[in-house]
Amino acid sequence: MKVSRWNLVIKKEDHLILFNKLTNAILHVEPPKVEKVLSILNSKAIPDSEDEDIKMLKRGGYIIEDDFDEIDYLRVRFNMYKFNNRFLRFTIALTPLCNFSCTYCYQNQVFPIMRRNMPPSFHEDMIDNLLKAIEKMMMYQKPQLLSITFYGGEPLLELDTMIKLSDAFKKMCETHGAEYRPFMVTNGYTLTPGVADRLINAGMKSAIVTLDGDAEYHDKYRKLKNGEVTFSRIFENIKNIWNKMHIQIRTNVCKDNVESVKRMIKLFADEDIHVSFDFQMIEVSSELPSKFDGTPLTLKEFARTEVELYREVLEHFPDYDFNPFRRIR
């Protein structure tokens, strides 16, 4: 047997953390086993024995058979995904327009280009052509799943179009025996219970809503175009719909809002609102200047902060369904 080329070995005091980038397996090695595990991973040739530690490392992909080519395996996996016809996935940008004026949003910078190349809304011919193209692919590929992401700008500005398309996709999937899985990326400002009910009737059961912390921080950067604050209305919408539509809170994180994000998590817990959380790193590009005056995190800083924030989630939601790594089976 031989050692995988994709192992990441992190020494932390007298412990080891092993991560395999091919299998996504993670292993915490405690002091009694550290020297033995390091010895195995530093060996030129590893015996295929019944030793429990060797079996454990083999199971996680940290050591592999001599004739196993990891590059070939990656190539096969890539091609399987590339040519897989079991799933059809599309992202539909319904409009370049938005009712917010977020200081860090790249779309504020590229909007003039988008406006030249994309109409402010879908017209009937565009809807018909889109539906015909996707139905043709459904007939040809016979997928098990059709996944649609409705995006913008702000997709709820085109609510009627989104419902019309979602209704059509839902019926299309019923006709072709496929599962329909739509969701939208929204700022949540107009996602009222009435709007949510219309979307649910059209097959929409999930939404990603952006909140960048509690009201104090969020309202500094995510305002309406007229300058009005937005947190309280978005939070009230989520409070009224979370038990009938799955809501994922997407939060853009920098050095300045970590404590604010923790307060936001506690606010959801205090109100007994059960959502999922997705923390993203704010990246500032010199090619797309913005009015964002916060302090971005480096990738390494964000990695530590992300763990810190998910620990906060687990502290307030002990039964939170969260497992960042694939389980070893």
XYZ file of C-alpha atoms in Angstrom:
329
model
C 0.000 0.000 0.000
C 1.027 3.648 -0.419
C 0.219 7.075 0.998
C -2.354 9.273 -0.740
C -0.975 12.387 -2.420
C -3.994 14.349 -1.160
C -3.322 14.149 2.577
C -3.127 17.304 4.663
C -1.435 16.718 8.034
C -1.885 19.421 10.665
C 0.070 19.189 13.919
C -1.734 20.884 16.779
C 0.208 20.681 20.041
C 0.381 16.945 20.762
C -2.536 16.058 18.461
C -2.870 15.488 14.715
C -5.644 16.459 12.360
C -5.652 14.536 9.081
C -7.669 15.670 6.091
C -7.834 13.937 2.719
C -8.786 16.303 -0.080
C -9.984 13.500 -2.341
C -12.367 11.772 0.079
C -13.095 14.774 2.351
C -12.351 12.505 5.310
C -11.189 14.199 8.500
C -9.558 12.444 11.433
C -8.497 13.670 14.869
C -5.553 11.635 16.193
C -4.899 11.799 19.940
C -1.455 11.460 21.622
C -1.333 7.679 22.137
C -1.650 7.157 18.367
C 0.221 10.172 16.954
C 3.678 8.604 16.558
C 2.292 5.407 15.058
C 0.096 7.253 12.541
C 2.971 9.546 11.505
C 5.207 6.497 11.081
C 2.647 4.858 8.797
C 2.170 8.013 6.724
C 5.950 8.459 6.349
C 6.526 4.861 5.240
C 7.675 4.057 1.706
C 5.763 0.784 1.734
C 2.809 -0.013 3.985
C 1.754 -3.603 4.661
C -1.901 -4.437 4.009
C -2.558 -5.873 7.442
C -5.434 -6.304 9.860
C -3.957 -3.614 12.111
C -6.860 -1.410 13.237
C -4.991 1.851 12.627
C -4.019 0.828 9.095
C -7.612 -0.214 8.400
C -8.820 3.146 9.728
C -6.389 5.108 7.523
C -7.343 2.991 4.527
C -11.017 3.600 5.145
C -10.488 7.370 5.056
C -8.378 7.240 1.890
C -5.190 8.365 3.680
C -3.478 5.195 2.452
C -4.460 3.408 -0.747
C -3.683 0.313 -2.784
C -0.427 0.389 -4.781
C -2.269 0.057 -8.093
C -4.804 2.815 -7.360
C -4.173 5.886 -9.558
C -5.737 8.916 -7.879
C -5.345 11.121 -10.965
C -7.184 8.599 -13.135
C -9.850 8.359 -10.457
C -10.290 12.150 -10.494
C -10.466 12.136 -14.284
C -13.181 9.480 -14.241
C -15.146 11.335 -11.565
C -14.870 14.571 -13.529
C -16.147 12.951 -16.716
C -18.957 11.204 -14.847
C -20.110 14.578 -13.577
C -19.510 16.302 -16.906
C -21.558 13.819 -18.916
C -24.070 12.899 -16.213
C -27.603 13.127 -17.565
C -29.409 12.306 -14.319
C -29.577 15.960 -13.303
C -30.393 19.168 -15.126
C -29.420 22.380 -13.346
C -30.060 25.927 -14.504
C -29.632 29.384 -13.008
C -32.125 31.885 -14.377
C -31.353 35.580 -13.877
C -34.833 37.065 -14.037
C -33.701 40.702 -13.981
C -30.561 42.805 -13.459
C -32.610 45.241 -11.368
C -32.579 45.375 -7.561
C -34.410 47.343 -4.880
C -31.273 47.392 -2.676
C -28.070 49.394 -2.996
C -25.534 47.265 -1.111
C -22.142 48.953 -0.842
C -20.098 45.825 -1.638
C -22.240 44.457 -4.490
C -20.306 43.896 -7.705
C -23.534 44.216 -9.683
C -23.574 47.934 -8.930
C -20.371 48.166 -10.958
C -21.372 45.904 -13.844
C -25.002 47.036 -14.065
C -24.363 49.373 -17.042
C -22.954 46.387 -18.965
C -25.822 44.127 -17.840
C -28.362 46.753 -18.856
C -26.944 46.847 -22.387
C -26.978 43.061 -22.737
C -29.991 42.005 -20.668
C -33.551 43.360 -20.692
C -34.976 44.565 -17.353
C -37.546 41.755 -17.438
C -38.482 38.627 -19.393
C -40.918 39.115 -22.261
C -43.284 36.397 -23.502
C -41.033 35.245 -26.351
C -38.122 34.767 -23.957
C -40.289 32.736 -21.578
C -41.615 30.535 -24.385
C -38.155 29.957 -25.860
C -36.691 29.100 -22.456
C -39.457 26.610 -21.662
C -39.159 24.969 -25.079
C -35.379 24.629 -24.758
C -35.551 23.053 -21.298
C -38.404 20.721 -22.246
C -36.388 19.563 -25.249
C -33.480 18.733 -22.931
C -35.866 16.944 -20.554
C -37.153 14.783 -23.411
C -33.631 14.007 -24.635
C -31.824 13.425 -21.325
C -34.712 12.040 -19.241
C -33.194 13.399 -15.986
C -34.250 12.324 -12.513
C -34.002 15.895 -11.213
C -34.529 19.392 -12.572
C -32.925 22.033 -10.332
C -33.677 25.700 -11.002
C -32.051 28.640 -9.217
C -33.899 31.933 -9.646
C -31.459 34.809 -9.383
C -31.133 38.516 -10.143
C -30.690 41.378 -9.389
C -33.598 40.728 -7.086
C -35.783 37.925 -8.489
C -38.845 38.904 -6.430
C -39.090 42.053 -8.550
C -40.231 39.620 -11.250
C -42.522 37.579 -9.005
C -45.199 36.889 -11.639
C -42.609 35.697 -14.143
C -40.932 33.489 -11.538
C -44.262 31.890 -10.612
C -45.185 31.387 -14.259
C -41.868 29.681 -14.979
C -41.934 27.613 -11.790
C -45.474 26.421 -12.505
C -44.401 25.391 -16.000
C -41.291 23.572 -14.732
C -43.365 21.805 -12.078
C -45.821 20.497 -14.698
C -42.933 19.614 -17.007
C -41.375 17.451 -14.299
C -44.697 15.752 -13.574
C -44.994 14.908 -17.273
C -41.466 13.503 -17.518
C -41.364 11.775 -14.122
C -38.593 13.964 -12.693
C -38.208 15.637 -9.318
C -38.493 19.423 -9.408
C -36.244 21.312 -6.983
C -36.338 25.119 -7.305
C -34.974 27.785 -4.991
C -34.215 31.471 -5.203
C -31.501 33.839 -4.014
C -33.239 36.907 -2.586
C -32.736 39.805 -0.215
C -36.016 38.764 1.432
C -37.445 42.269 1.710
C -40.671 41.458 -0.165
C -40.846 37.785 0.850
C -44.063 38.202 2.836
C -46.283 35.278 3.899
C -48.614 35.972 0.961
C -45.739 35.927 -1.513
C -44.348 32.774 0.097
C -47.714 31.016 -0.288
C -47.815 31.835 -4.007
C -44.284 30.541 -4.458
C -44.975 27.354 -2.494
C -48.014 26.644 -4.679
C -45.690 26.926 -7.685
C -43.297 24.339 -6.206
C -40.840 26.675 -4.476
C -39.918 25.327 -1.047
C -36.516 26.944 -0.396
C -34.974 30.398 -0.410
C -31.549 31.834 0.326
C -31.889 35.158 2.157
C -28.964 37.474 2.899
C -28.542 38.973 6.374
C -25.124 40.363 7.264
C -25.514 40.396 11.039
C -27.948 42.055 13.411
C -29.768 45.275 12.565
C -26.908 47.522 13.714
C -24.464 46.125 11.160
C -26.778 44.853 8.405
C -28.561 48.188 8.025
C -25.263 49.974 7.497
C -24.502 48.113 4.265
C -27.780 46.659 2.962
C -30.223 49.514 2.468
C -32.960 50.216 -0.036
C -32.073 52.486 -2.922
C -33.854 55.321 -1.097
C -31.626 54.787 1.950
C -34.196 53.090 4.195
C -33.031 50.278 6.475
C -34.119 46.696 5.810
C -33.247 44.308 8.656
C -36.454 44.431 10.709
C -38.727 43.783 7.734
C -36.604 40.905 6.430
C -36.424 39.334 9.885
C -40.189 39.659 10.319
C -40.749 37.983 6.940
C -38.493 35.081 7.922
C -40.223 34.796 11.296
C -43.568 34.432 9.517
C -42.570 31.892 6.848
C -39.704 29.727 8.167
C -42.047 26.915 9.243
C -43.450 26.464 5.723
C -40.476 27.358 3.506
C -36.881 26.322 4.187
C -34.770 29.447 4.667
C -31.001 29.511 4.452
C -29.392 32.654 5.850
C -26.411 33.677 3.754
C -24.085 36.025 5.609
C -21.167 37.953 4.140
C -18.431 38.019 6.764
C -15.533 40.407 7.376
C -13.485 41.307 10.465
C -15.967 43.967 11.515
C -19.197 41.969 11.755
C -18.242 38.710 13.504
C -19.776 39.736 16.836
C -22.809 41.132 15.025
C -23.300 37.784 13.268
C -23.177 36.031 16.645
C -25.884 38.373 17.925
C -27.957 37.591 14.834
C -27.648 33.839 15.472
C -28.767 34.383 19.078
C -31.712 36.454 17.862
C -32.937 33.549 15.727
C -32.535 31.220 18.708
C -34.340 33.598 21.088
C -37.287 33.763 18.671
C -37.175 29.961 18.128
C -36.751 30.439 14.370
C -35.075 27.441 12.764
C -33.085 28.230 9.628
C -29.796 27.056 8.162
C -26.707 29.255 7.927
C -24.130 29.799 5.197
C -21.179 32.087 5.919
C -19.314 33.632 2.981
C -16.107 35.656 2.851
C -16.316 39.201 1.497
C -13.730 39.622 -1.240
C -12.764 43.089 -2.426
C -11.455 43.409 -5.972
C -9.378 46.347 -7.145
C -10.886 45.835 -10.607
C -14.403 46.482 -9.291
C -14.162 49.382 -6.847
C -16.921 49.575 -4.232
C -17.987 51.776 -1.332
C -17.396 48.955 1.155
C -15.274 50.306 4.023
C -15.022 47.121 6.093
C -11.906 45.038 6.704
C -11.838 41.823 4.644
C -10.589 38.556 6.118
C -7.778 36.548 4.580
C -8.681 33.015 3.555
C -6.949 31.596 6.636
C -8.681 34.106 8.925
C -12.028 33.293 7.374
C -11.487 29.552 7.883
C -10.997 30.132 11.615
C -13.921 32.553 11.768
C -16.241 30.163 9.945
C -15.529 27.440 12.508
C -16.088 29.954 15.312
C -19.460 30.979 13.858
C -20.665 27.417 13.342
C -19.741 26.667 16.945
C -21.964 29.587 17.877
C -24.763 28.067 15.793
C -24.368 24.710 17.531
C -24.344 26.382 20.938
C -27.750 27.952 20.285
C -29.151 25.109 18.158
C -27.783 21.839 19.643
C -29.825 19.744 17.171
C -28.713 21.774 14.141
C -28.368 19.459 11.151
C -24.804 20.285 10.275
C -21.932 18.126 9.116
C -19.322 20.049 7.083
C -17.456 16.906 6.076
C -18.513 13.744 4.339
C -18.789 10.855 6.754
C -16.380 7.956 6.355
C -18.434 4.855 5.575
